């Protein structure tokens, strides 16, 4: 396969830069505690300084993998498939989700929403970032809004993003892991004063699992 042919397949979403895939327990948000198969797609230019998977940023470090192979492997483990990154919406998610849905599984995505929404999703977890704001389409279709609280200013940003999602979207505040001891008391206080919000924790880190 020539480089051009490979790039054409990547552009069509038939090849994706697969960083890693693993079966574990969803640790965050609405589906925490649920067994799920994670597919982590490489490539991200949002650039969160506190990102805990910076090795996912450069797509060229991760091998272009046929979506058919990703699907074939994923459905062996779970009927809930979570696509994460990196930023998966940098790529066309249509072929991947079409093949997953044909297998009868649930498709979830974790995204910053910074790119055009593609793919067919049963659950969209939107985690917006200040550096590159979500598109209106992703915000309106999000099932849950998960705002990361690194400092006090992030509460204001969370409220701004909450005005952009649909009325059924579940609202979460989650402490950035390295700041959890400092920010958790503030989050608890904020949620008690503003009960439209819920607290999300990275429970998988407490469980010491991926």
C-alpha atoms as a PDB file:
ATOM      1  CA  UNK A   1       0.000   0.000   0.000  1.00  0.00           C
ATOM      2  CA  UNK A   2       1.371   3.397  -0.960  1.00  0.00           C
ATOM      3  CA  UNK A   3       1.451   6.317   1.459  1.00  0.00           C
ATOM      4  CA  UNK A   4      -1.259   8.034  -0.581  1.00  0.00           C
ATOM      5  CA  UNK A   5      -3.516   4.979  -0.506  1.00  0.00           C
ATOM      6  CA  UNK A   6      -3.016   4.678   3.241  1.00  0.00           C
ATOM      7  CA  UNK A   7      -3.881   8.345   3.749  1.00  0.00           C
ATOM      8  CA  UNK A   8      -7.052   7.945   1.671  1.00  0.00           C
ATOM      9  CA  UNK A   9      -8.182   5.112   3.925  1.00  0.00           C
ATOM     10  CA  UNK A  10      -7.379   7.197   7.013  1.00  0.00           C
ATOM     11  CA  UNK A  11      -9.373  10.123   5.613  1.00  0.00           C
ATOM     12  CA  UNK A  12     -12.334   7.793   5.077  1.00  0.00           C
ATOM     13  CA  UNK A  13     -12.111   6.424   8.619  1.00  0.00           C
ATOM     14  CA  UNK A  14     -11.263   2.935   7.385  1.00  0.00           C
ATOM     15  CA  UNK A  15      -7.891   3.141   9.098  1.00  0.00           C
ATOM     16  CA  UNK A  16      -7.529   4.741  12.532  1.00  0.00           C
ATOM     17  CA  UNK A  17      -4.391   5.481  14.594  1.00  0.00           C
ATOM     18  CA  UNK A  18      -4.982   2.964  17.363  1.00  0.00           C
ATOM     19  CA  UNK A  19      -3.028   3.790  20.505  1.00  0.00           C
ATOM     20  CA  UNK A  20      -4.362   1.077  22.789  1.00  0.00           C
ATOM     21  CA  UNK A  21      -7.417  -1.019  23.556  1.00  0.00           C
ATOM     22  CA  UNK A  22      -8.362  -2.703  26.802  1.00  0.00           C
ATOM     23  CA  UNK A  23     -11.225  -4.226  28.772  1.00  0.00           C
ATOM     24  CA  UNK A  24     -11.843  -2.592  32.135  1.00  0.00           C
ATOM     25  CA  UNK A  25     -14.389  -0.784  34.302  1.00  0.00           C
ATOM     26  CA  UNK A  26     -15.608   2.671  33.294  1.00  0.00           C
ATOM     27  CA  UNK A  27     -14.398   4.857  36.122  1.00  0.00           C
ATOM     28  CA  UNK A  28     -16.055   8.200  35.424  1.00  0.00           C
ATOM     29  CA  UNK A  29     -19.395   9.859  34.861  1.00  0.00           C
ATOM     30  CA  UNK A  30     -22.824   8.306  34.380  1.00  0.00           C
ATOM     31  CA  UNK A  31     -21.626   4.801  33.482  1.00  0.00           C
ATOM     32  CA  UNK A  32     -19.030   4.445  36.221  1.00  0.00           C
ATOM     33  CA  UNK A  33     -18.804   0.889  37.494  1.00  0.00           C
ATOM     34  CA  UNK A  34     -19.798  -0.576  34.111  1.00  0.00           C
ATOM     35  CA  UNK A  35     -17.582  -3.124  32.409  1.00  0.00           C
ATOM     36  CA  UNK A  36     -16.601  -1.765  28.995  1.00  0.00           C
ATOM     37  CA  UNK A  37     -14.043  -2.141  26.232  1.00  0.00           C
ATOM     38  CA  UNK A  38     -12.015   0.998  25.581  1.00  0.00           C
ATOM     39  CA  UNK A  39     -10.598   1.920  22.191  1.00  0.00           C
ATOM     40  CA  UNK A  40      -8.126   4.800  22.485  1.00  0.00           C
ATOM     41  CA  UNK A  41      -7.501   6.637  19.226  1.00  0.00           C
ATOM     42  CA  UNK A  42      -4.279   8.621  18.838  1.00  0.00           C
ATOM     43  CA  UNK A  43      -4.133  12.255  17.782  1.00  0.00           C
ATOM     44  CA  UNK A  44      -5.082  15.391  19.710  1.00  0.00           C
ATOM     45  CA  UNK A  45      -4.256  19.072  19.287  1.00  0.00           C
ATOM     46  CA  UNK A  46      -6.343  20.449  22.167  1.00  0.00           C
ATOM     47  CA  UNK A  47      -3.288  20.423  24.433  1.00  0.00           C
ATOM     48  CA  UNK A  48      -4.524  20.192  28.026  1.00  0.00           C
ATOM     49  CA  UNK A  49      -1.496  20.746  30.236  1.00  0.00           C
ATOM     50  CA  UNK A  50      -2.837  18.290  32.809  1.00  0.00           C
ATOM     51  CA  UNK A  51      -3.630  15.539  30.283  1.00  0.00           C
ATOM     52  CA  UNK A  52      -2.671  12.127  31.700  1.00  0.00           C
ATOM     53  CA  UNK A  53      -2.248  10.529  28.249  1.00  0.00           C
ATOM     54  CA  UNK A  54      -0.003  13.009  26.463  1.00  0.00           C
ATOM     55  CA  UNK A  55       1.501  10.078  24.588  1.00  0.00           C
ATOM     56  CA  UNK A  56      -1.767  10.012  22.631  1.00  0.00           C
ATOM     57  CA  UNK A  57      -1.255  13.465  21.111  1.00  0.00           C
ATOM     58  CA  UNK A  58       0.886  12.538  18.098  1.00  0.00           C
ATOM     59  CA  UNK A  59      -1.177  10.389  15.762  1.00  0.00           C
ATOM     60  CA  UNK A  60       1.856   9.334  13.740  1.00  0.00           C
ATOM     61  CA  UNK A  61       3.194   7.434  16.757  1.00  0.00           C
ATOM     62  CA  UNK A  62       0.266   5.011  16.586  1.00  0.00           C
ATOM     63  CA  UNK A  63      -0.204   2.461  13.806  1.00  0.00           C
ATOM     64  CA  UNK A  64      -3.050   2.987  11.306  1.00  0.00           C
ATOM     65  CA  UNK A  65      -5.297   0.033  12.064  1.00  0.00           C
ATOM     66  CA  UNK A  66      -8.208  -1.330  10.042  1.00  0.00           C
ATOM     67  CA  UNK A  67     -11.532  -0.502  11.674  1.00  0.00           C
ATOM     68  CA  UNK A  68     -12.690  -4.051  10.913  1.00  0.00           C
ATOM     69  CA  UNK A  69      -9.904  -5.439  13.092  1.00  0.00           C
ATOM     70  CA  UNK A  70     -10.701  -2.978  15.892  1.00  0.00           C
ATOM     71  CA  UNK A  71     -14.360  -4.004  15.831  1.00  0.00           C
ATOM     72  CA  UNK A  72     -13.617  -7.716  15.588  1.00  0.00           C
ATOM     73  CA  UNK A  73     -11.436  -7.560  18.675  1.00  0.00           C
ATOM     74  CA  UNK A  74     -13.640  -5.212  20.702  1.00  0.00           C
ATOM     75  CA  UNK A  75     -16.869  -7.213  20.473  1.00  0.00           C
ATOM     76  CA  UNK A  76     -15.150 -10.291  21.897  1.00  0.00           C
ATOM     77  CA  UNK A  77     -15.016  -8.590  25.276  1.00  0.00           C
ATOM     78  CA  UNK A  78     -18.048  -6.384  25.837  1.00  0.00           C
ATOM     79  CA  UNK A  79     -21.320  -5.071  24.445  1.00  0.00           C
ATOM     80  CA  UNK A  80     -20.307  -1.559  25.537  1.00  0.00           C
ATOM     81  CA  UNK A  81     -17.517  -0.003  23.500  1.00  0.00           C
ATOM     82  CA  UNK A  82     -16.064   3.341  24.599  1.00  0.00           C
ATOM     83  CA  UNK A  83     -14.071   5.299  22.035  1.00  0.00           C
ATOM     84  CA  UNK A  84     -11.694   7.797  23.610  1.00  0.00           C
ATOM     85  CA  UNK A  85      -8.415   9.516  22.868  1.00  0.00           C
ATOM     86  CA  UNK A  86      -6.619  11.664  22.200  1.00  0.00           C
ATOM     87  CA  UNK A  87      -9.484  13.347  20.397  1.00  0.00           C
ATOM     88  CA  UNK A  88     -11.373  10.731  18.384  1.00  0.00           C
ATOM     89  CA  UNK A  89     -13.438  13.276  16.441  1.00  0.00           C
ATOM     90  CA  UNK A  90     -10.305  14.358  14.596  1.00  0.00           C
ATOM     91  CA  UNK A  91     -11.108  11.280  12.500  1.00  0.00           C
ATOM     92  CA  UNK A  92     -14.233  10.082  10.703  1.00  0.00           C
ATOM     93  CA  UNK A  93     -15.949   7.822  13.209  1.00  0.00           C
ATOM     94  CA  UNK A  94     -18.692   6.781  10.758  1.00  0.00           C
ATOM     95  CA  UNK A  95     -17.204   3.471   9.556  1.00  0.00           C
ATOM     96  CA  UNK A  96     -16.143   2.377  13.046  1.00  0.00           C
ATOM     97  CA  UNK A  97     -19.523   2.998  14.654  1.00  0.00           C
ATOM     98  CA  UNK A  98     -21.458   1.564  11.694  1.00  0.00           C
ATOM     99  CA  UNK A  99     -19.554  -1.699  12.069  1.00  0.00           C
ATOM    100  CA  UNK A 100     -19.975  -1.695  15.839  1.00  0.00           C
ATOM    101  CA  UNK A 101     -23.724  -1.062  15.587  1.00  0.00           C
ATOM    102  CA  UNK A 102     -23.991  -3.884  13.033  1.00  0.00           C
ATOM    103  CA  UNK A 103     -22.643  -6.145  15.793  1.00  0.00           C
ATOM    104  CA  UNK A 104     -25.384  -4.942  18.141  1.00  0.00           C
ATOM    105  CA  UNK A 105     -23.181  -3.228  20.719  1.00  0.00           C
ATOM    106  CA  UNK A 106     -23.501   0.095  22.527  1.00  0.00           C
ATOM    107  CA  UNK A 107     -21.242   2.875  21.250  1.00  0.00           C
ATOM    108  CA  UNK A 108     -19.970   5.540  23.631  1.00  0.00           C
ATOM    109  CA  UNK A 109     -17.550   8.393  22.925  1.00  0.00           C
ATOM    110  CA  UNK A 110     -15.489  10.597  25.206  1.00  0.00           C
ATOM    111  CA  UNK A 111     -14.646  13.850  23.435  1.00  0.00           C
ATOM    112  CA  UNK A 112     -13.716  17.487  23.906  1.00  0.00           C
ATOM    113  CA  UNK A 113     -16.214  18.241  21.168  1.00  0.00           C
ATOM    114  CA  UNK A 114     -13.711  20.433  19.359  1.00  0.00           C
ATOM    115  CA  UNK A 115     -14.331  18.761  15.998  1.00  0.00           C
ATOM    116  CA  UNK A 116     -17.336  17.960  13.828  1.00  0.00           C
ATOM    117  CA  UNK A 117     -19.438  15.133  15.207  1.00  0.00           C
ATOM    118  CA  UNK A 118     -19.245  11.940  13.170  1.00  0.00           C
ATOM    119  CA  UNK A 119     -20.426   8.435  13.936  1.00  0.00           C
ATOM    120  CA  UNK A 120     -23.529   6.919  15.506  1.00  0.00           C
ATOM    121  CA  UNK A 121     -23.423   7.128  19.289  1.00  0.00           C
ATOM    122  CA  UNK A 122     -25.601   5.752  22.063  1.00  0.00           C
ATOM    123  CA  UNK A 123     -23.809   7.981  24.591  1.00  0.00           C
ATOM    124  CA  UNK A 124     -21.771  11.142  24.161  1.00  0.00           C
ATOM    125  CA  UNK A 125     -19.614  12.295  27.082  1.00  0.00           C
ATOM    126  CA  UNK A 126     -18.542  15.866  26.393  1.00  0.00           C
ATOM    127  CA  UNK A 127     -15.550  17.151  28.342  1.00  0.00           C
ATOM    128  CA  UNK A 128     -14.993  20.684  26.992  1.00  0.00           C
ATOM    129  CA  UNK A 129     -11.658  22.462  27.098  1.00  0.00           C
ATOM    130  CA  UNK A 130     -10.973  26.195  27.158  1.00  0.00           C
ATOM    131  CA  UNK A 131      -8.201  25.932  24.586  1.00  0.00           C
ATOM    132  CA  UNK A 132     -10.511  24.659  21.850  1.00  0.00           C
ATOM    133  CA  UNK A 133     -14.227  24.980  22.527  1.00  0.00           C
ATOM    134  CA  UNK A 134     -16.846  22.401  21.513  1.00  0.00           C
ATOM    135  CA  UNK A 135     -18.864  22.726  18.340  1.00  0.00           C
ATOM    136  CA  UNK A 136     -22.523  23.608  18.792  1.00  0.00           C
ATOM    137  CA  UNK A 137     -23.599  20.247  17.341  1.00  0.00           C
ATOM    138  CA  UNK A 138     -21.668  18.193  19.892  1.00  0.00           C
ATOM    139  CA  UNK A 139     -22.881  20.367  22.779  1.00  0.00           C
ATOM    140  CA  UNK A 140     -26.525  19.997  21.748  1.00  0.00           C
ATOM    141  CA  UNK A 141     -26.277  16.211  21.405  1.00  0.00           C
ATOM    142  CA  UNK A 142     -24.199  15.476  24.520  1.00  0.00           C
ATOM    143  CA  UNK A 143     -25.690  13.042  27.032  1.00  0.00           C
ATOM    144  CA  UNK A 144     -23.347  14.141  29.785  1.00  0.00           C
ATOM    145  CA  UNK A 145     -21.209  17.209  30.336  1.00  0.00           C
ATOM    146  CA  UNK A 146     -18.087  16.482  32.362  1.00  0.00           C
ATOM    147  CA  UNK A 147     -16.170  19.596  33.349  1.00  0.00           C
ATOM    148  CA  UNK A 148     -12.731  19.172  34.866  1.00  0.00           C
ATOM    149  CA  UNK A 149     -12.029  21.442  37.843  1.00  0.00           C
ATOM    150  CA  UNK A 150      -8.372  22.408  38.069  1.00  0.00           C
ATOM    151  CA  UNK A 151      -8.853  25.809  39.726  1.00  0.00           C
ATOM    152  CA  UNK A 152     -11.662  28.092  40.884  1.00  0.00           C
ATOM    153  CA  UNK A 153     -12.035  29.717  37.472  1.00  0.00           C
ATOM    154  CA  UNK A 154     -13.183  26.393  36.080  1.00  0.00           C
ATOM    155  CA  UNK A 155     -16.533  26.679  37.852  1.00  0.00           C
ATOM    156  CA  UNK A 156     -17.354  29.716  35.713  1.00  0.00           C
ATOM    157  CA  UNK A 157     -16.306  27.865  32.574  1.00  0.00           C
ATOM    158  CA  UNK A 158     -18.474  24.899  33.587  1.00  0.00           C
ATOM    159  CA  UNK A 159     -21.513  27.137  33.970  1.00  0.00           C
ATOM    160  CA  UNK A 160     -20.873  28.690  30.562  1.00  0.00           C
ATOM    161  CA  UNK A 161     -20.738  25.253  28.958  1.00  0.00           C
ATOM    162  CA  UNK A 162     -23.864  24.126  30.792  1.00  0.00           C
ATOM    163  CA  UNK A 163     -25.873  26.796  28.958  1.00  0.00           C
ATOM    164  CA  UNK A 164     -24.950  25.200  25.624  1.00  0.00           C
ATOM    165  CA  UNK A 165     -26.077  21.609  26.206  1.00  0.00           C
ATOM    166  CA  UNK A 166     -29.599  20.189  25.963  1.00  0.00           C
ATOM    167  CA  UNK A 167     -31.909  20.140  28.972  1.00  0.00           C
ATOM    168  CA  UNK A 168     -31.560  16.365  29.447  1.00  0.00           C
ATOM    169  CA  UNK A 169     -27.756  16.453  29.564  1.00  0.00           C
ATOM    170  CA  UNK A 170     -26.384  15.297  32.924  1.00  0.00           C
ATOM    171  CA  UNK A 171     -23.941  17.773  34.451  1.00  0.00           C
ATOM    172  CA  UNK A 172     -20.758  16.625  36.219  1.00  0.00           C
ATOM    173  CA  UNK A 173     -17.890  18.369  37.963  1.00  0.00           C
ATOM    174  CA  UNK A 174     -14.738  16.289  38.267  1.00  0.00           C
ATOM    175  CA  UNK A 175     -11.545  17.297  40.074  1.00  0.00           C
ATOM    176  CA  UNK A 176      -8.342  17.156  38.081  1.00  0.00           C
ATOM    177  CA  UNK A 177      -6.493  14.241  39.662  1.00  0.00           C
ATOM    178  CA  UNK A 178      -3.391  16.126  40.842  1.00  0.00           C
ATOM    179  CA  UNK A 179      -5.592  18.811  42.445  1.00  0.00           C
ATOM    180  CA  UNK A 180      -8.238  16.524  43.907  1.00  0.00           C
ATOM    181  CA  UNK A 181      -7.432  17.118  47.580  1.00  0.00           C
ATOM    182  CA  UNK A 182      -7.547  20.889  47.143  1.00  0.00           C
ATOM    183  CA  UNK A 183     -10.513  21.095  44.788  1.00  0.00           C
ATOM    184  CA  UNK A 184     -12.804  18.375  46.124  1.00  0.00           C
ATOM    185  CA  UNK A 185     -14.047  20.391  49.124  1.00  0.00           C
ATOM    186  CA  UNK A 186     -14.834  23.269  46.762  1.00  0.00           C
ATOM    187  CA  UNK A 187     -16.669  20.950  44.382  1.00  0.00           C
ATOM    188  CA  UNK A 188     -18.717  19.424  47.193  1.00  0.00           C
ATOM    189  CA  UNK A 189     -19.661  22.883  48.410  1.00  0.00           C
ATOM    190  CA  UNK A 190     -20.509  24.026  44.883  1.00  0.00           C
ATOM    191  CA  UNK A 191     -22.703  21.015  44.090  1.00  0.00           C
ATOM    192  CA  UNK A 192     -24.584  21.383  47.346  1.00  0.00           C
ATOM    193  CA  UNK A 193     -25.268  25.020  46.482  1.00  0.00           C
ATOM    194  CA  UNK A 194     -26.018  24.181  42.831  1.00  0.00           C
ATOM    195  CA  UNK A 195     -27.668  20.733  42.823  1.00  0.00           C
ATOM    196  CA  UNK A 196     -28.151  20.626  39.053  1.00  0.00           C
ATOM    197  CA  UNK A 197     -24.522  19.449  39.099  1.00  0.00           C
ATOM    198  CA  UNK A 198     -23.238  16.043  40.229  1.00  0.00           C
ATOM    199  CA  UNK A 199     -19.779  14.988  41.411  1.00  0.00           C
ATOM    200  CA  UNK A 200     -17.700  12.722  39.185  1.00  0.00           C
ATOM    201  CA  UNK A 201     -14.576  10.975  40.425  1.00  0.00           C
ATOM    202  CA  UNK A 202     -11.896   9.018  38.602  1.00  0.00           C
ATOM    203  CA  UNK A 203     -12.819   5.891  40.499  1.00  0.00           C
ATOM    204  CA  UNK A 204     -10.616   3.690  38.280  1.00  0.00           C
ATOM    205  CA  UNK A 205      -7.576   5.418  39.758  1.00  0.00           C
ATOM    206  CA  UNK A 206      -8.723   4.576  43.264  1.00  0.00           C
ATOM    207  CA  UNK A 207      -9.277   0.989  42.077  1.00  0.00           C
ATOM    208  CA  UNK A 208      -5.829   0.986  40.432  1.00  0.00           C
ATOM    209  CA  UNK A 209      -7.154  -0.224  37.088  1.00  0.00           C
ATOM    210  CA  UNK A 210      -6.753   1.240  33.555  1.00  0.00           C
END
